[in-house]
mmCIF file of C-alpha atoms in Angstrom:
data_model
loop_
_atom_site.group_PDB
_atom_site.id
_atom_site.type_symbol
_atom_site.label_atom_id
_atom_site.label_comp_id
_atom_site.label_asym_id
_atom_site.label_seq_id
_atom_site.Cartn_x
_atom_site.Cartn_y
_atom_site.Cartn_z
ATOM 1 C CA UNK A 1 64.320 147.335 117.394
ATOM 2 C CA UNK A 2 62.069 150.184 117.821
ATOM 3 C CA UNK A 3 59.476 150.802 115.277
ATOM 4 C CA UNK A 4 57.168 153.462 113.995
ATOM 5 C CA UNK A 5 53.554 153.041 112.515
ATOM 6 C CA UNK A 6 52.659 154.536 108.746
ATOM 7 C CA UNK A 7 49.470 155.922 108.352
ATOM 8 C CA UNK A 8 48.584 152.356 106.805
ATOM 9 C CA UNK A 9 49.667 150.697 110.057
ATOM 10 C CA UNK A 10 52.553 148.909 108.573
ATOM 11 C CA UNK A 11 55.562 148.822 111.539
ATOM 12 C CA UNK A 12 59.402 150.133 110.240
ATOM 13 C CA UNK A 13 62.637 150.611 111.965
ATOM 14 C CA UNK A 14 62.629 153.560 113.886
ATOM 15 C CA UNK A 15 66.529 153.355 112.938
ATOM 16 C CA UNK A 16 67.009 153.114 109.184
ATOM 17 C CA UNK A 17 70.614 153.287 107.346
ATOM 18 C CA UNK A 18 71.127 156.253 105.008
ATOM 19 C CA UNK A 19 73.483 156.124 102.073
ATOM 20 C CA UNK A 20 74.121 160.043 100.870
ATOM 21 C CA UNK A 21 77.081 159.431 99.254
ATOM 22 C CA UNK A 22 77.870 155.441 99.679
ATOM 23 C CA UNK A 23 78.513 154.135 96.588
ATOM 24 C CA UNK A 24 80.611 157.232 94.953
ATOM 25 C CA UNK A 25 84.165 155.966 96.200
ATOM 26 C CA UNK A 26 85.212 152.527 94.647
ATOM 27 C CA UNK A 27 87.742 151.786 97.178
ATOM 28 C CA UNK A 28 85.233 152.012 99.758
ATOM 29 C CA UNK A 29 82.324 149.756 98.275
ATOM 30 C CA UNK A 30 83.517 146.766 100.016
ATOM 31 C CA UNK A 31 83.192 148.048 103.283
ATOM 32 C CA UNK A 32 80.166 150.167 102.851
ATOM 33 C CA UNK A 33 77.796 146.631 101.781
ATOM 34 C CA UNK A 34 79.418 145.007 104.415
ATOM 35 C CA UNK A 35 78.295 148.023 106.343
ATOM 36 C CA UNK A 36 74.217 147.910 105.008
ATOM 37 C CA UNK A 37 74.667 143.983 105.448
ATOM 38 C CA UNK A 38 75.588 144.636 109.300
ATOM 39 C CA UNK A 39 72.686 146.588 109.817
ATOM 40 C CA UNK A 40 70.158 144.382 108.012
ATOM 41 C CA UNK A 41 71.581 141.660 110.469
ATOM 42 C CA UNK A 42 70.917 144.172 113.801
ATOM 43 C CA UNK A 43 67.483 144.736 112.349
ATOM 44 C CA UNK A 44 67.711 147.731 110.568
ATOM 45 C CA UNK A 45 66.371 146.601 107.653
ATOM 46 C CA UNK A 46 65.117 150.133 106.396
ATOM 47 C CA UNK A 47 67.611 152.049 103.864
ATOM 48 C CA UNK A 48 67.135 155.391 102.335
ATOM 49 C CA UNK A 49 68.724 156.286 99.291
ATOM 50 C CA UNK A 50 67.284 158.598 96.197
ATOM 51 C CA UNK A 51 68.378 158.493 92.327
ATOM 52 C CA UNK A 52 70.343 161.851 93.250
ATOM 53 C CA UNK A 53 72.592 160.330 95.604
ATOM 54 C CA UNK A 54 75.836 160.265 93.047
ATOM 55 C CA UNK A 55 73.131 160.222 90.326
ATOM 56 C CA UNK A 56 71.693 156.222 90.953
ATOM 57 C CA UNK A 57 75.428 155.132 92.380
ATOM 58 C CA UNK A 58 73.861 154.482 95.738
ATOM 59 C CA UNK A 59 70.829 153.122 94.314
ATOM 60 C CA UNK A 60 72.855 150.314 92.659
ATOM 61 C CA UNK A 61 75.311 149.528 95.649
ATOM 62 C CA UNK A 62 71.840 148.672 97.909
ATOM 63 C CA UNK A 63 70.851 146.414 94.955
ATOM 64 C CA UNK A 64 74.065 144.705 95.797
ATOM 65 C CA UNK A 65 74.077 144.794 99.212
ATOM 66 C CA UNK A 66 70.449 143.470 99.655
ATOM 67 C CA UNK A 67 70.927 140.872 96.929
ATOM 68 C CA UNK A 68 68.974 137.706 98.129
ATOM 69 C CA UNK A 69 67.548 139.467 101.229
ATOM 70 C CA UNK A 70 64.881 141.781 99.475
ATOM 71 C CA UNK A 71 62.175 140.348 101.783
ATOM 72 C CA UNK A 72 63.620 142.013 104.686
ATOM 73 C CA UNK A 73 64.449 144.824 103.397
ATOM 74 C CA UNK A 74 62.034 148.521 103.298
ATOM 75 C CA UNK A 75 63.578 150.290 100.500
ATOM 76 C CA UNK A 76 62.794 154.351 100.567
ATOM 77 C CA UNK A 77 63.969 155.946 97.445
ATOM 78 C CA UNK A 78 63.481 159.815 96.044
ATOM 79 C CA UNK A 79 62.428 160.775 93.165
ATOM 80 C CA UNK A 80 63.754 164.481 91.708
ATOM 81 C CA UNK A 81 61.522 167.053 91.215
ATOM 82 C CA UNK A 82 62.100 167.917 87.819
ATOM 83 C CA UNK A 83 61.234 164.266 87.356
ATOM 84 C CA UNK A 84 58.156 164.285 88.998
ATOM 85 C CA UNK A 85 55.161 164.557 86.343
ATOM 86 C CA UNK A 86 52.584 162.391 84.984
ATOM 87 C CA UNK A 87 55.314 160.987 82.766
ATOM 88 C CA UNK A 88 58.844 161.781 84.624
ATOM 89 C CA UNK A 89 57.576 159.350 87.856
ATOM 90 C CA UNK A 90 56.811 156.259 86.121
ATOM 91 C CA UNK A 91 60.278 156.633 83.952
ATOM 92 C CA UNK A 92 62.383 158.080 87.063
ATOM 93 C CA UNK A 93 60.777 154.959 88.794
ATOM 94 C CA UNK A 94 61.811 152.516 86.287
ATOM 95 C CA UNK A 95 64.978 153.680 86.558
ATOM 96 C CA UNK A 96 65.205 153.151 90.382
ATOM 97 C CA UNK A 97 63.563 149.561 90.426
ATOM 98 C CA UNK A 98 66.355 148.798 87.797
ATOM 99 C CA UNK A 99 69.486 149.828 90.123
ATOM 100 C CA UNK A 100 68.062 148.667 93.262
ATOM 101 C CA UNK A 101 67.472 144.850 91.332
ATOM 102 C CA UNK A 102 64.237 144.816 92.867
ATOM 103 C CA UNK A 103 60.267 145.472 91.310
ATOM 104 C CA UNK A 104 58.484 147.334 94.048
ATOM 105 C CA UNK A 105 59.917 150.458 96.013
ATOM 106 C CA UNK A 106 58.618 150.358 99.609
ATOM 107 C CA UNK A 107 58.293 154.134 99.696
ATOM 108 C CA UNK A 108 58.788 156.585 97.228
ATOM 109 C CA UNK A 109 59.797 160.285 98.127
ATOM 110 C CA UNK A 110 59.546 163.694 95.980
ATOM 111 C CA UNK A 111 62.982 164.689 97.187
ATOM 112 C CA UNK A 112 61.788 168.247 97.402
ATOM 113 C CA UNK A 113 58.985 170.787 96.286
ATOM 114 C CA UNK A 114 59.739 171.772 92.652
ATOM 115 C CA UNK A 115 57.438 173.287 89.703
ATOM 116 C CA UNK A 116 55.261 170.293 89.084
ATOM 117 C CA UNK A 117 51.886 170.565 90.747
ATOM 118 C CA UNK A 118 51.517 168.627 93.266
ATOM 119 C CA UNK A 119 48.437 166.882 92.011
ATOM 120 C CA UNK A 120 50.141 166.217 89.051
ATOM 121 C CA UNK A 121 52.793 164.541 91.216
ATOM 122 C CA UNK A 122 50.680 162.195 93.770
ATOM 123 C CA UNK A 123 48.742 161.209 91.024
ATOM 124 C CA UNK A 124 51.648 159.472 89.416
ATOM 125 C CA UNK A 125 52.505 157.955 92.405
ATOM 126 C CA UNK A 126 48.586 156.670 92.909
ATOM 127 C CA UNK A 127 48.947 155.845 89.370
ATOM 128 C CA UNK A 128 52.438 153.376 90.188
ATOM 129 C CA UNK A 129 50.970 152.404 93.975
ATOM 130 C CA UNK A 130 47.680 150.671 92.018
ATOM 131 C CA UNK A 131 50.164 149.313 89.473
ATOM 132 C CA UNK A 132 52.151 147.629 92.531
ATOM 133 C CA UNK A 133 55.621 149.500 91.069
ATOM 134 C CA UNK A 134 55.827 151.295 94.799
ATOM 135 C CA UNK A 135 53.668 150.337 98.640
ATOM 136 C CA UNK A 136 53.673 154.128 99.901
ATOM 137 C CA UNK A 137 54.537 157.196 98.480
ATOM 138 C CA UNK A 138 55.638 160.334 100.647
ATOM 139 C CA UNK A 139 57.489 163.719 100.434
ATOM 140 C CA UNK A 140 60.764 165.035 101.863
ATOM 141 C CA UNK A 141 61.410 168.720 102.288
ATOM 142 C CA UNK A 142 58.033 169.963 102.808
ATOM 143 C CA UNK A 143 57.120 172.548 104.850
ATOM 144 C CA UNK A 144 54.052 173.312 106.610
ATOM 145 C CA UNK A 145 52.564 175.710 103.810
ATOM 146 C CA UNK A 146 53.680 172.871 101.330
ATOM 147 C CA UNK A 147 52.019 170.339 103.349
ATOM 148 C CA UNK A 148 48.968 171.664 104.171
ATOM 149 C CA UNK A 149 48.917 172.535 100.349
ATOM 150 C CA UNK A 150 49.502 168.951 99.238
ATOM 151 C CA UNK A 151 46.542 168.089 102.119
ATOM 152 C CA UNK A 152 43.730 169.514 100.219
ATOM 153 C CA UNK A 153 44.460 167.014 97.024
ATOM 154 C CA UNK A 154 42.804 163.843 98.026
ATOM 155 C CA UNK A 155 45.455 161.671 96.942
ATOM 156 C CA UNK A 156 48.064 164.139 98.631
ATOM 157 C CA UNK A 157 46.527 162.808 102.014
ATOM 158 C CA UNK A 158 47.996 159.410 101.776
ATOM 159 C CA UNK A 159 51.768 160.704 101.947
ATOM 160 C CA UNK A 160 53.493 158.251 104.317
ATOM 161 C CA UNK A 161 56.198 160.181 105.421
ATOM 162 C CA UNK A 162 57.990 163.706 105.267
ATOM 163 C CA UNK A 163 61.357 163.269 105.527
ATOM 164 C CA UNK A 164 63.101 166.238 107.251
ATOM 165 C CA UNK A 165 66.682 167.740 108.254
ATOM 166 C CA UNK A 166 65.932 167.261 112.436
ATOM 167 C CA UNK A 167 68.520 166.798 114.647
ATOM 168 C CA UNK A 168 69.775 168.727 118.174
ATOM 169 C CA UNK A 169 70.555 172.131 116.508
ATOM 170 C CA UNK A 170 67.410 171.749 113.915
ATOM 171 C CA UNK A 171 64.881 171.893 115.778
ATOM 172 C CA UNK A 172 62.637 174.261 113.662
ATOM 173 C CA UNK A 173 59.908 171.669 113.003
ATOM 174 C CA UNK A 174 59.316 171.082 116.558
ATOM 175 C CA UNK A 175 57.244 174.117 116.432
ATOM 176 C CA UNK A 176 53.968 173.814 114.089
ATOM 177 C CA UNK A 177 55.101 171.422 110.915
ATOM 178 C CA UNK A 178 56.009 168.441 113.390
ATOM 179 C CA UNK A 179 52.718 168.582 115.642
ATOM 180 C CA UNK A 180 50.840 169.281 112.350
ATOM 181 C CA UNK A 181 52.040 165.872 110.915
ATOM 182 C CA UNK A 182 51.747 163.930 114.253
ATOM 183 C CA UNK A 183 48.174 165.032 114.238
ATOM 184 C CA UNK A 184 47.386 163.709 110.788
ATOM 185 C CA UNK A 185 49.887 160.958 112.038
ATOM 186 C CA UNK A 186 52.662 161.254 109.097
ATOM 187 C CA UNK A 187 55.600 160.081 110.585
ATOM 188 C CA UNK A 188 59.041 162.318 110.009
ATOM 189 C CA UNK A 189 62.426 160.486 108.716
ATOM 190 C CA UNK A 190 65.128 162.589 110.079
ATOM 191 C CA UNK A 191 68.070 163.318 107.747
ATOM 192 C CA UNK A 192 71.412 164.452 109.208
ATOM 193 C CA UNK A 193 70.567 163.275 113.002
ATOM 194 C CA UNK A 194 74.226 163.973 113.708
ATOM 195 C CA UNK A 195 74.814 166.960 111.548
ATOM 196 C CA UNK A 196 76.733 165.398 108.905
ATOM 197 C CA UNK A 197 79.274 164.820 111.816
ATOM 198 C CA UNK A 198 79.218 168.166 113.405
ATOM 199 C CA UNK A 199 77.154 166.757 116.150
ATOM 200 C CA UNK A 200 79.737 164.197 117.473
ATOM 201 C CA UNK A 201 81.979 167.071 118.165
ATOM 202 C CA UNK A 202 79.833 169.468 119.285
ATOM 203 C CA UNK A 203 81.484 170.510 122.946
ATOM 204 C CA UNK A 204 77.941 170.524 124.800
ATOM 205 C CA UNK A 205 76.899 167.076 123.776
ATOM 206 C CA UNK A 206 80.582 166.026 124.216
ATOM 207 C CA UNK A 207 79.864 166.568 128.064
ATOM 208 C CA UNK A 208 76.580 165.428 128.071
ATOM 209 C CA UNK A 209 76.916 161.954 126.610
ATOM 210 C CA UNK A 210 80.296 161.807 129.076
ATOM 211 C CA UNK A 211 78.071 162.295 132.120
ATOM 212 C CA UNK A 212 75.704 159.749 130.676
ATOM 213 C CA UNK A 213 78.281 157.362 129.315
ATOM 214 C CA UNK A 214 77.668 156.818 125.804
ATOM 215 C CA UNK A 215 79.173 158.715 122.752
ATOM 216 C CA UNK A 216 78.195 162.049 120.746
ATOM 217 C CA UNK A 217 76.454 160.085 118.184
ATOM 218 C CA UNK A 218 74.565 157.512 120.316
ATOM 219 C CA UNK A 219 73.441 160.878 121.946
ATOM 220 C CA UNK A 220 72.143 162.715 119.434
ATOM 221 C CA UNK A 221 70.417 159.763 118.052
ATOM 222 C CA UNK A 222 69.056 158.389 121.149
ATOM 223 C CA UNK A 223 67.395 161.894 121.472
ATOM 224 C CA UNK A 224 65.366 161.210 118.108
ATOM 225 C CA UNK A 225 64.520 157.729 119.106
ATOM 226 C CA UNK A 226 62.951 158.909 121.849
ATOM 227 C CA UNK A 227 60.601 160.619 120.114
ATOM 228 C CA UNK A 228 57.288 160.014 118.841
ATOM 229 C CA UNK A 229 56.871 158.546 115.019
ATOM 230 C CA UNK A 230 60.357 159.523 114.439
ATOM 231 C CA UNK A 231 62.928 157.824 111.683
ATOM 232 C CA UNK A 232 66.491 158.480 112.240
ATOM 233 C CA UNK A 233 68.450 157.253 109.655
ATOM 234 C CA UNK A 234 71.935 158.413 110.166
ATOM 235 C CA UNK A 235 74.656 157.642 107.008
ATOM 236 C CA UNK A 236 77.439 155.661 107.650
ATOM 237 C CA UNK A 237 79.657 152.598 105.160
ATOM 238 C CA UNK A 238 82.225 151.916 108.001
ATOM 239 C CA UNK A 239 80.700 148.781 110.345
ATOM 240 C CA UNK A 240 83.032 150.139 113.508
ATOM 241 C CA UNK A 241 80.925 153.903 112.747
ATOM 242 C CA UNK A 242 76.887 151.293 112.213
ATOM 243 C CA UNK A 243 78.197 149.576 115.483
ATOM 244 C CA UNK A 244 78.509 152.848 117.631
ATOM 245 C CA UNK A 245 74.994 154.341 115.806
ATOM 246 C CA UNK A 246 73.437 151.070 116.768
ATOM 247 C CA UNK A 247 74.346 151.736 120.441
ATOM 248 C CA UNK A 248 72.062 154.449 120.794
ATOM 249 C CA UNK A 249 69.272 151.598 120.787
ATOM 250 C CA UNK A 250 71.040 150.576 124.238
ATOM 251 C CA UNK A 251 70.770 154.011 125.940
ATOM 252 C CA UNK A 252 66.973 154.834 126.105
ATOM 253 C CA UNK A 253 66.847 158.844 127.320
ATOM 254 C CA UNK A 254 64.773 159.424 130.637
ATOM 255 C CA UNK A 255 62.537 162.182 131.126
ATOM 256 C CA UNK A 256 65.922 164.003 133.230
ATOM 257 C CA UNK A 257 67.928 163.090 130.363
ATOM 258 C CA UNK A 258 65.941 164.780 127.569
ATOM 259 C CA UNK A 259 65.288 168.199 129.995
ATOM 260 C CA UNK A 260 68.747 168.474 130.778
ATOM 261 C CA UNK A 261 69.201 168.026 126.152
ATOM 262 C CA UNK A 262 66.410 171.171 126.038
ATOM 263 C CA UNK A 263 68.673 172.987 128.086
ATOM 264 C CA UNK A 264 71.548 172.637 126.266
ATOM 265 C CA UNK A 265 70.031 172.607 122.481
ATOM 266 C CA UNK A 266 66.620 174.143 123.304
ATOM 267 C CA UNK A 267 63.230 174.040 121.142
ATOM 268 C CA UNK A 268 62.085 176.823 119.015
ATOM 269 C CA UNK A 269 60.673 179.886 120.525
ATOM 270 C CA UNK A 270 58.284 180.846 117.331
ATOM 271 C CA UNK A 271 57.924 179.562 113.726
ATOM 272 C CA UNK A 272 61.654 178.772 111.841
ATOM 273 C CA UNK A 273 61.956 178.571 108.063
ATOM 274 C CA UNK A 274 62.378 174.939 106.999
ATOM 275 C CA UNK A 275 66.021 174.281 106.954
ATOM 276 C CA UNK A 276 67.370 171.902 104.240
ATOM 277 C CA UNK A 277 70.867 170.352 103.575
#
């Protein structure tokens, strides 16, 4: 499995397993642990989830799913912003360590920039990192203005990760947030690496991963693996859906490969609003 370093030099999956929206279906639940319990087994032992995702439902189906195999698991949960003060974090993280069964968070995310400062908010997380309540803390939604705000608070510099909407047709961040971070070596999680689905019909990458024989998806997410400090963590709770995502790790892009993807979804020509889903 691919891995990329945190600023502490800790190595995680560069493929993680996202659950927006696993856990709200009971019918499903079955199949979506067997799905998280699949990918733990192919070595994709990082899982995203936040307390928003059907408020704490997908927090509490990981619990299950990683229930006697904590130890291999890097848990990344979000926090909400109207939950991140002094006294919201600590609570909101309580909360969290409760429904995922576990007493440490691996990484802890603001889910987005809200009206807390955010010295208010990175303190807090200091506050539960020295307590041993969460490893790393990081943000998710942050532009560059927000970033290189949250860079001039001292505790604001240890931010582990900005997790980002980036896929083929969001490539806004390629511009100045994602050298910005790469510079100050803050890896990226990519949300949505196949567009919520749109991706693995999209006629242009149709043809492309055709040519190259693979699928849409193994596409689209080979094209984030292959770049630097990148996290995709696409969302799936059907194994047959994890088994195809997993096949991007078999089809490593060349340098023809990716040119011929610029051409067809091509990088920014100036600086892009952050784009959020």
């Amino acid at each position: 499995m691919k891995t990329v370093v945190l600023p502490s030099g800790e190595k995680v999956p560069a493929f993680g397993l996202g659950t927006w929206n696993i856990g709200d279906d009971p019918a499903a639940r079955a199949e979506e642990i067997a799905t998280i319990r699949l990918g733990l087994d192919a070595g994709a032992t990082l899982i995203d989830t936040a307390e928003m995702y059907g408020e704490g439902r997908s927090e509490e189906l990981v619990g299950e799913a990683i229930a006697g195999r904590r130890d291999e698991v890097f848990i990344v949960t979000k926090v909400y912003p109207h939950n991140a003060s002094r006294n919201g974090i600590p609570a909101a993280c309580e909360r969290s360590l409760k429904r995922l069964k576990t007493d440490r968070i691996d990484l802890y995310l603001l889910h987005w920039r809200g009206s807390i400062p955010f010295a208010e908010t990175v303190d807090a997380f200091a506050a539960l990192q020295k307590a041993g309540k969460i490893r790393h803390y990081g943000v998710s939604n942050l532009d560059l203005g927000d970033m290189q705000a949250l860079w001039k608070i001292p505790a604001g510099r240890a931010v582990a990760a900005n997790q980002l909407l980036y896929n083929l047709t969001r490539r806004g961040i390629e511009y100045d947030l994602l050298p910005w971070l790469r510079e100050r070596k803050v890896p990226v999680m990519a949300y949505s690496p196949v567009e919520q689905g749109r991706l693995m019909t999209d006629g242009k990458l149709a043809g492309f991963a055709r040519r190259h024989g693979m699928t849409a998806a193994q596409a689209a997410l080979a094209w984030l693996l292959a770049k630097e400090g990148v996290i995709a963590i696409p969302k799936t709770g059907r194994r047959d859906r994890l088994k195809e995502n997993l096949g991007a790790l078999e089809h490593p892009l060349v340098v023809a490969q990716l040119a011929e993807l610029d051409r067809l979804f091509p990088p920014p020509a100036g600086p892009q609003a952050l784009e959020m889903l």
